[in-house]
Short mmCIF file of C-alpha atoms in Angstrom, two decimals:
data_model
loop_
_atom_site.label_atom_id
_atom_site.label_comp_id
_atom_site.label_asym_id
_atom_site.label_seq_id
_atom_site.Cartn_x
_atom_site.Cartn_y
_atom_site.Cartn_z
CA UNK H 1 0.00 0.00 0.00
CA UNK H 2 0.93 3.66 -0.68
CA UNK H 3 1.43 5.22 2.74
CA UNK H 4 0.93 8.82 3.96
CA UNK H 5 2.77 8.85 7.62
CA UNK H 6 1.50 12.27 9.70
CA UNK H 7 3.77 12.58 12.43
CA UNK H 8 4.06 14.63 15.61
CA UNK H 9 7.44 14.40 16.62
CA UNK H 10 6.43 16.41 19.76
CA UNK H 11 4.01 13.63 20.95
CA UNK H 12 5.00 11.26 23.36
CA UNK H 13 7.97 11.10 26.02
CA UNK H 14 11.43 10.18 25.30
CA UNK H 15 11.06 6.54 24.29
CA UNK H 16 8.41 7.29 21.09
CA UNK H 17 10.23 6.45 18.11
CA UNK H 18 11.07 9.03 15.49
CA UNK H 19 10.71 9.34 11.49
CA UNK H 20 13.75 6.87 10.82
CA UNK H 21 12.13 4.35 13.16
CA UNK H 22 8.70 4.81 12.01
CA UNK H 23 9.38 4.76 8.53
CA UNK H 24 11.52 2.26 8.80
CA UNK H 25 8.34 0.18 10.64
CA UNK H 26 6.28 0.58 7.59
CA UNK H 27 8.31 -0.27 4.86
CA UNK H 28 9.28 -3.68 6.59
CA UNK H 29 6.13 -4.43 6.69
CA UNK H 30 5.91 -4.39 2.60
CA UNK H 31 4.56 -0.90 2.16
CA UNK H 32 5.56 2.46 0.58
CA UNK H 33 5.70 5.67 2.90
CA UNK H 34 5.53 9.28 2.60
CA UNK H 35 6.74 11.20 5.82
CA UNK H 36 5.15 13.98 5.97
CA UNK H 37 5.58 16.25 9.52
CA UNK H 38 2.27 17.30 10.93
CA UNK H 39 3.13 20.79 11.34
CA UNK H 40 4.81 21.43 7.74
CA UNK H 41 1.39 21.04 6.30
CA UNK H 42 2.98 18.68 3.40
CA UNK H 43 0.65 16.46 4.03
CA UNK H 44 -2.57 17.81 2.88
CA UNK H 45 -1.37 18.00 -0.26
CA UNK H 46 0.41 14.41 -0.27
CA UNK H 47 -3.18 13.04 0.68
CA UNK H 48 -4.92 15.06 -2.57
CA UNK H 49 -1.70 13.27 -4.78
CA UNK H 50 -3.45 9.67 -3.26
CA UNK H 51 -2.97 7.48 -0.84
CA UNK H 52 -4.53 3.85 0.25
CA UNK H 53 -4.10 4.48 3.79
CA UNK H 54 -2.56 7.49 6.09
CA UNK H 55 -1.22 6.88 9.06
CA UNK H 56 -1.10 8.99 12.30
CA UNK H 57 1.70 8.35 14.29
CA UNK H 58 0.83 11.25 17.40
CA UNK H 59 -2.33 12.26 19.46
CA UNK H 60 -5.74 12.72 19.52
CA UNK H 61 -5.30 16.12 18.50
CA UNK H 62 -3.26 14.90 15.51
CA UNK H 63 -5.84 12.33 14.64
CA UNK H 64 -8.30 14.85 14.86
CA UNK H 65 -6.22 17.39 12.59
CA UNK H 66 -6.21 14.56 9.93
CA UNK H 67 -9.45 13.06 10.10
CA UNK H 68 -11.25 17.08 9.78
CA UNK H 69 -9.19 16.86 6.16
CA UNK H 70 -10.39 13.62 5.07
CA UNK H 71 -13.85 13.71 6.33
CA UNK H 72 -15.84 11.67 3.65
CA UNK H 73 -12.87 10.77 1.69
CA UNK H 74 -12.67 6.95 2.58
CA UNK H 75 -9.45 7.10 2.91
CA UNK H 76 -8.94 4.70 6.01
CA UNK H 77 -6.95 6.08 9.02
CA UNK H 78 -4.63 3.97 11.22
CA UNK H 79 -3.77 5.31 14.64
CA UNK H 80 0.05 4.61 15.95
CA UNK H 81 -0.82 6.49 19.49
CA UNK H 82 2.16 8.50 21.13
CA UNK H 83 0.15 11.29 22.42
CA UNK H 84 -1.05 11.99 26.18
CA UNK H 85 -5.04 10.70 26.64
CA UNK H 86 -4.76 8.95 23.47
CA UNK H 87 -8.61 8.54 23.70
CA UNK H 88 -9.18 7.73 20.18
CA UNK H 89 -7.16 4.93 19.94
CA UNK H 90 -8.22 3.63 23.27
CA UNK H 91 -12.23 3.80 21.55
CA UNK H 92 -10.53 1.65 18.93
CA UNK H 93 -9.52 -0.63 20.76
CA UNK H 94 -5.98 -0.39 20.10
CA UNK H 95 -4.24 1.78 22.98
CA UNK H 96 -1.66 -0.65 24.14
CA UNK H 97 -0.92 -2.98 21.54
CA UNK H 98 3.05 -2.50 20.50
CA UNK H 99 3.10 -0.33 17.04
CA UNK H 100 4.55 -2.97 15.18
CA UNK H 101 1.41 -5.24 16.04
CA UNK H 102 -0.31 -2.23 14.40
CA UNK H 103 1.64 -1.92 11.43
CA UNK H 104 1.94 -5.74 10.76
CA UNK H 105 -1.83 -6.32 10.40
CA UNK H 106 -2.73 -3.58 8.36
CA UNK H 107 -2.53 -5.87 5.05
CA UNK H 108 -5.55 -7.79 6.38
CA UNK H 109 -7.31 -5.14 8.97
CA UNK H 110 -10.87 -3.94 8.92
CA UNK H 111 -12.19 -0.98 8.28
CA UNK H 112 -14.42 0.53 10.90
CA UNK H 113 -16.59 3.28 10.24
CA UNK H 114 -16.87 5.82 12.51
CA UNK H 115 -18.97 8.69 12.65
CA UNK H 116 -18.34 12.97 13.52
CA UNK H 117 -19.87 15.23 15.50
CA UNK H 118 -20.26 18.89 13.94
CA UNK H 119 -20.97 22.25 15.51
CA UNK H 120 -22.39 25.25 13.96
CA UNK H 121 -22.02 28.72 15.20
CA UNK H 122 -22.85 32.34 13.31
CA UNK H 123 -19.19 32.54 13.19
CA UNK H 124 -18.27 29.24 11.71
CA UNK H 125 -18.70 25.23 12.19
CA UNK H 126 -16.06 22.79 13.18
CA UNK H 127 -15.92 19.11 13.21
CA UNK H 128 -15.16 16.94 16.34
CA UNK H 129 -13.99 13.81 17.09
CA UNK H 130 -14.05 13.08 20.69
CA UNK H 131 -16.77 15.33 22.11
CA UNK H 132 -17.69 19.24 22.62
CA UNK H 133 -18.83 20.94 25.85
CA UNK H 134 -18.80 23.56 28.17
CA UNK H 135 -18.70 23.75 32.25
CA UNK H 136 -15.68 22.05 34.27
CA UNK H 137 -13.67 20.60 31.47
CA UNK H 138 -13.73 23.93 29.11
CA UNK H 139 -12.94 26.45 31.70
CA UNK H 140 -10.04 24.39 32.89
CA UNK H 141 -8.68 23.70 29.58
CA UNK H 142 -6.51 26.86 29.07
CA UNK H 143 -5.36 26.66 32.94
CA UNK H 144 -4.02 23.35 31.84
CA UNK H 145 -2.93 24.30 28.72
CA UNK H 146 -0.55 27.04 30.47
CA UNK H 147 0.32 24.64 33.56
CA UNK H 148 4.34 24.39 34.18
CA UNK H 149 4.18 21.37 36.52
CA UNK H 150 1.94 19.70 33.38
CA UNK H 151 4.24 21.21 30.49
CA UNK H 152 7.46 19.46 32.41
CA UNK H 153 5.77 15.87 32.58
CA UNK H 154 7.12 13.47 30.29
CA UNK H 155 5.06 10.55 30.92
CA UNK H 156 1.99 10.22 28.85
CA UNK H 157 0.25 8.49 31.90
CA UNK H 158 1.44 11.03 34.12
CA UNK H 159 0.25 13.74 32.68
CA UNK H 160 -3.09 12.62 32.19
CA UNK H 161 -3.29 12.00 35.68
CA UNK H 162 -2.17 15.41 36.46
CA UNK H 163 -4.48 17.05 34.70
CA UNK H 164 -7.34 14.77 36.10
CA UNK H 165 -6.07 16.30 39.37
CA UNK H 166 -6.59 19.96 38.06
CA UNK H 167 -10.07 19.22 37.36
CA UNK H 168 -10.84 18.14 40.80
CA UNK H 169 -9.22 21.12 42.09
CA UNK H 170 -11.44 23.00 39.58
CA UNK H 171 -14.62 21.18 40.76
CA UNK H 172 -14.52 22.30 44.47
CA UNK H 173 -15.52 25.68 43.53
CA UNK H 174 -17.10 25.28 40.08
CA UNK H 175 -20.33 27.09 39.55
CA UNK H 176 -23.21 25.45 37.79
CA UNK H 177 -23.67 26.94 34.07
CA UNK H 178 -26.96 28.32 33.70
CA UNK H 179 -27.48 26.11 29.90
CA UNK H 180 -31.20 26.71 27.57
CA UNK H 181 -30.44 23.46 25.75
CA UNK H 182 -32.55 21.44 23.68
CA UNK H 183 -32.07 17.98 22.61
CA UNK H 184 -34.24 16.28 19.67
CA UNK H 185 -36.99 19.51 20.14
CA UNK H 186 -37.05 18.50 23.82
CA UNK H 187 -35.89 21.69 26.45
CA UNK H 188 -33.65 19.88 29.19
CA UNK H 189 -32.53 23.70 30.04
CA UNK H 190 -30.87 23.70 34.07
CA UNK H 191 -28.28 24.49 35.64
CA UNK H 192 -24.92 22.06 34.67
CA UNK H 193 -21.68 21.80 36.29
CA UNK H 194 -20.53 19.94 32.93
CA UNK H 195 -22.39 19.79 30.00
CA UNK H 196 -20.62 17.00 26.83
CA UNK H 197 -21.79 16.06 23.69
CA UNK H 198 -19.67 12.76 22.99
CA UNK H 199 -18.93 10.79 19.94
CA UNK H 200 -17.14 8.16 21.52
CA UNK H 201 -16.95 7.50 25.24
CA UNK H 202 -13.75 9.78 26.40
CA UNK H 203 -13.05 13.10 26.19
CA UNK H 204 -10.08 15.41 27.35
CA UNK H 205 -7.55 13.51 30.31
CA UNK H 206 -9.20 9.87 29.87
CA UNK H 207 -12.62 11.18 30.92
CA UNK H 208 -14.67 8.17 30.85
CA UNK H 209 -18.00 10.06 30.61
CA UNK H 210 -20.07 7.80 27.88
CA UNK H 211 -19.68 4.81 28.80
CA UNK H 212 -22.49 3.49 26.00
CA UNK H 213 -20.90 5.29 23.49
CA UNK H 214 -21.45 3.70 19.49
CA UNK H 215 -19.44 5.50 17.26
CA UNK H 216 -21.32 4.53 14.04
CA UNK H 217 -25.32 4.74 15.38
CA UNK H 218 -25.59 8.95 13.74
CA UNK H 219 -26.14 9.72 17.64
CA UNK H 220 -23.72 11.74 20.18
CA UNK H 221 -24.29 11.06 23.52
CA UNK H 222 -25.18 13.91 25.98
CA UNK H 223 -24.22 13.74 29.34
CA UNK H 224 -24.92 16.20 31.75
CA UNK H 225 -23.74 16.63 35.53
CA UNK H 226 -25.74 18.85 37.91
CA UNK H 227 -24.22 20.39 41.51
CA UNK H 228 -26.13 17.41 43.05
CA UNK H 229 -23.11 14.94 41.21
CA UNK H 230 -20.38 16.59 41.99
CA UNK H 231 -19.23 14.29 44.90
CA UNK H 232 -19.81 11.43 42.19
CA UNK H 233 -17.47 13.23 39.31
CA UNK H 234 -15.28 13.71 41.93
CA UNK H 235 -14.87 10.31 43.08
CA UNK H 236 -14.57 9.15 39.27
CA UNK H 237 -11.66 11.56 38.85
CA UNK H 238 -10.19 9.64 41.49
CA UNK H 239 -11.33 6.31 40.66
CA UNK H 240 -9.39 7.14 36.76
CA UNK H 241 -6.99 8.67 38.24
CA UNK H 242 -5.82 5.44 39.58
CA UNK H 243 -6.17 3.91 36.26
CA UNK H 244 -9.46 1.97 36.98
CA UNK H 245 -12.36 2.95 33.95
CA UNK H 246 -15.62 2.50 36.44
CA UNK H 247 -18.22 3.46 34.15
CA UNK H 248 -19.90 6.48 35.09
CA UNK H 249 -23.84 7.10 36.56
CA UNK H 250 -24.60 10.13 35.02
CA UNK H 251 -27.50 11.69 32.76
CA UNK H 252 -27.25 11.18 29.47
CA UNK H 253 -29.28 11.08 26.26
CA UNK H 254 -28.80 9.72 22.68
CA UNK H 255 -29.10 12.56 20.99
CA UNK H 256 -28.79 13.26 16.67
CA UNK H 257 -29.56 17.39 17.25
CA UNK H 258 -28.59 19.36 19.64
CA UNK H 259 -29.25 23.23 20.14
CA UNK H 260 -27.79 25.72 22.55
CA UNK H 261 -28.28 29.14 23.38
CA UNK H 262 -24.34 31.38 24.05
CA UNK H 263 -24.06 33.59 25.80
CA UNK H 264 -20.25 33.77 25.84
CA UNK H 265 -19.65 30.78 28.38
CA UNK H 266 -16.47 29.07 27.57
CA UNK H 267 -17.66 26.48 24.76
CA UNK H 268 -14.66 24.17 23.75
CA UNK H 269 -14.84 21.28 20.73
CA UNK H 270 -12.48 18.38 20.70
CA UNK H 271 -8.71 20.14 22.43
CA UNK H 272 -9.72 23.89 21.19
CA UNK H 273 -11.65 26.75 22.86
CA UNK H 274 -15.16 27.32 20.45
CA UNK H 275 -14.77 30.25 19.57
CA UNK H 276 -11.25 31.45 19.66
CA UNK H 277 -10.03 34.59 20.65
CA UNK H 278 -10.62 36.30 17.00
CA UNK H 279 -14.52 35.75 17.46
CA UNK H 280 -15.23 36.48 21.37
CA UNK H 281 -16.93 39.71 20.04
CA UNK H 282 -19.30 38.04 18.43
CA UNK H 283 -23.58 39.29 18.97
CA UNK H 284 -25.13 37.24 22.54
CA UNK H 285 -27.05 35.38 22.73
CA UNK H 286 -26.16 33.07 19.54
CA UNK H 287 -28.06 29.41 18.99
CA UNK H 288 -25.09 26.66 18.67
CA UNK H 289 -26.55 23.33 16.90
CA UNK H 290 -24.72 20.10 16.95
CA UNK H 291 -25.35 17.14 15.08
CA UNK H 292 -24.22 13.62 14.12
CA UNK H 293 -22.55 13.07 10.97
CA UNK H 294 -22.97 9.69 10.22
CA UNK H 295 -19.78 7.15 9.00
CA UNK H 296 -17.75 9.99 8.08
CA UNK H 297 -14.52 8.98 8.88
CA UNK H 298 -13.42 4.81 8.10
CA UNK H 299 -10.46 3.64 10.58
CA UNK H 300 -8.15 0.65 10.09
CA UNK H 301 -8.49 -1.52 13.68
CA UNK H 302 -7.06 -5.79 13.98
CA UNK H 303 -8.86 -7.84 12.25
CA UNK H 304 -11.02 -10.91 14.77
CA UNK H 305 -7.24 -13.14 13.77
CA UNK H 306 -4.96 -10.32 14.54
CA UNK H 307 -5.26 -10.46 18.61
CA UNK H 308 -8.19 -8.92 20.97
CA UNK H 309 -9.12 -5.82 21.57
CA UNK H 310 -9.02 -3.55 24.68
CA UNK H 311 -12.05 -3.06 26.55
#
C-alpha cells in the first residue's frame, strides 16, 4: 500500500520512536511511505496526490487534525498512538498494543466506520472527534494548557493523571452553568456543572464520561452533571486517576440534534476553545446546533485473527 505517515514528533515522552524508526516500521512491513511532519502542512497535499491508507503516528489532536481533512474521503486512518489521553485509539480498541502489532496487520485489517460530530455557530462550524462541551472541562482547559508542573511531565500516563487532578481542584468551587439546551426539540434547560456532547466515550484527560458510546449509530451522547453529582465526578476523577475505567452514573441522552443558546460561556470542541479569541466579540445570545454526521470517517483496527481488543 501507498502510505501517507502524519507525524508529531512532539508527541509522546522520550522513548516514542522518530521518522527513521517509524518509517523504517512501515516499509518492513511491505509498504511504501511518505513522511510527511504534521506541522509542515505537506501532508494535505500528499493526501490530494493519493494514498490507500494514512497513518497517524501522534495524538488525539493529531488524529483529529487529519481526520477534519479527510472527512468523507474513505481514505482509512490507522492510529500509531504517542500522544497523552490517546482517547481515540483507546475507543478503537488499540491503545496498548506494540506499534509494530499495528503496522503488521494492516494488510488484512478492517475498516471501521466511525462517525463525527459537527458544531455550527454564526461565526463558523467545526468538526469533532471526541466530544464538545462547556462547564468544568472547558474552563479548565486553558489553565491546563498554560500549567508548568503539566508542560514538564514526560510521561503520557502522568500527565493525564495530572491534569485529572486539576479538574478536581477546579470542581470544588465550580459554579453550575446556567445552559437553555434542547435535545431532539425536547428543552432539558438547568443548571450544569458539565455539560458534553460525545462521539465516543472519552473526552479530554481519559474522561470516561459515555460509557455506551457507538461510534457509528448517527447519535452523540449527551451527558450532563448537575451540583447534586459533583461528589460522584469527583470520586470518578479519582477512581481514573488510579487507572481503573468505572463506568460512570450520570445523565445522558442519545441525541442526533442538539441546540444551545451562548451567551459567551467558555464552549470548547475536541482540544480547542469554540470560539477562539478572534470571534469572542461576536452578537449574545447566539443558537449553537450540533449534530451527528454519520460514517464519516473509516479507521483501520485488527482484524477478529490479529489479537483482541481492549475493553
Amino acid at each position: 500500500m501507498q502510505v501517507v505517515l502524519v507525524h508529531n514528533p512532539a508527541a509522546g515522552d522520550e522513548s516514542a520512536p522518530g521518522e527513521q524508526a517509524l518509517k523504517r516500521l512501515i516499509r518492513d512491513a511491505g509498504h511504501e511511505v511518505e513522511y510527511c511532519p504534521v506541522r509542515s502542512r505537506k501532508w494535505k497535499s500528499a493526501l490530494k496526490d493519493g494514498a490507500d491508507l494514512v497513518a497517524v503516528a501522534g495524538g488525539d489532536g493529531t488524529v483529529v487534525q487529519v481526520a477534519r481533512e479527510i472527512m468523507g474521503r474513505r481514505i482509512p486512518i490507522a492510529v500509531l498512538p504517542l500522544g497523552t489521553a490517546n482517547n481515540i485509539s483507546k475507543s478503537l480498541g488499540v491503545r496498548h498494543l506494540p506499534l509494530e502489532e499495528l503496522v503488521a496487520c494492516w494488510k488484512k485489517a478492517q475498516r471501521r466506520r466511525f462517525d463525527a460530530g459537527v458544531i455550527r455557530a454564526p461565526w463558523g462550524k467545526q468538526h469533532f472527534i471526541e466530544g464538545a462541551g462547556a462547564g468544568l472541562f472547558a474552563i479548565t482547559m486553558p489553565e491546563a494548557d498554560e500549567h508548568p508542573t503539566l508542560e514538564n511531565l514526560k510521561d503520557a500516563e502522568a500527565r493525564a493523571t495530572y491534569a485529572q487532578q486539576i479538574l478536581r481542584e477546579r470542581l470544588k468551587a465550580c459554579r453550575p452553568l446556567p445552559l437553555d439546551i434542547e435535545v431532539d426539540g425536547e428543552e432539558i434547560s438547568g443548571e450544569f456543572l458539565l455539560f458534553e456532547a460525545m462521539n465516543m466515550e472519552y473526552v479530554g484527560p481519559n474522561l470516561y464520561l459515555a460509557p455506551d458510546s457507538v461510534s457509528d449509530d448517527g447519535k452523540l451522547d449527551v451527558v450532563l452533571i448537575k451540583a447534586r453529582d459533583r461528589r460522584k465526578l469527583d470520586r470518578c476523577l479519582e477512581t481514573w486517576q488510579d487507572g481503573v475505567t468505572r463506568p460512570p452514573d450520570f445523565e445522558a441522552l442519545k441525541a442526533k440534534r442538539i441546540e444551545i443558546e451562548w451567551t459567551g460561556f467558555d464552549l470548547h470542541v475536541d482540544d480547542a476553545l469554540f470560539p477562539g479569541k478572534e470571534h469572542r466579540s461576536v452578537r449574545k445570545p447566539a443558537r449553537i446546533v450540533i449534530e451527528a454526521e454519520r460514517n464519516a470517517l473509516e479507521f483501520l483496527v485488527p482484524g477478529r485473527d490479529d489479537g483482541p481488543a481492549e475493553n
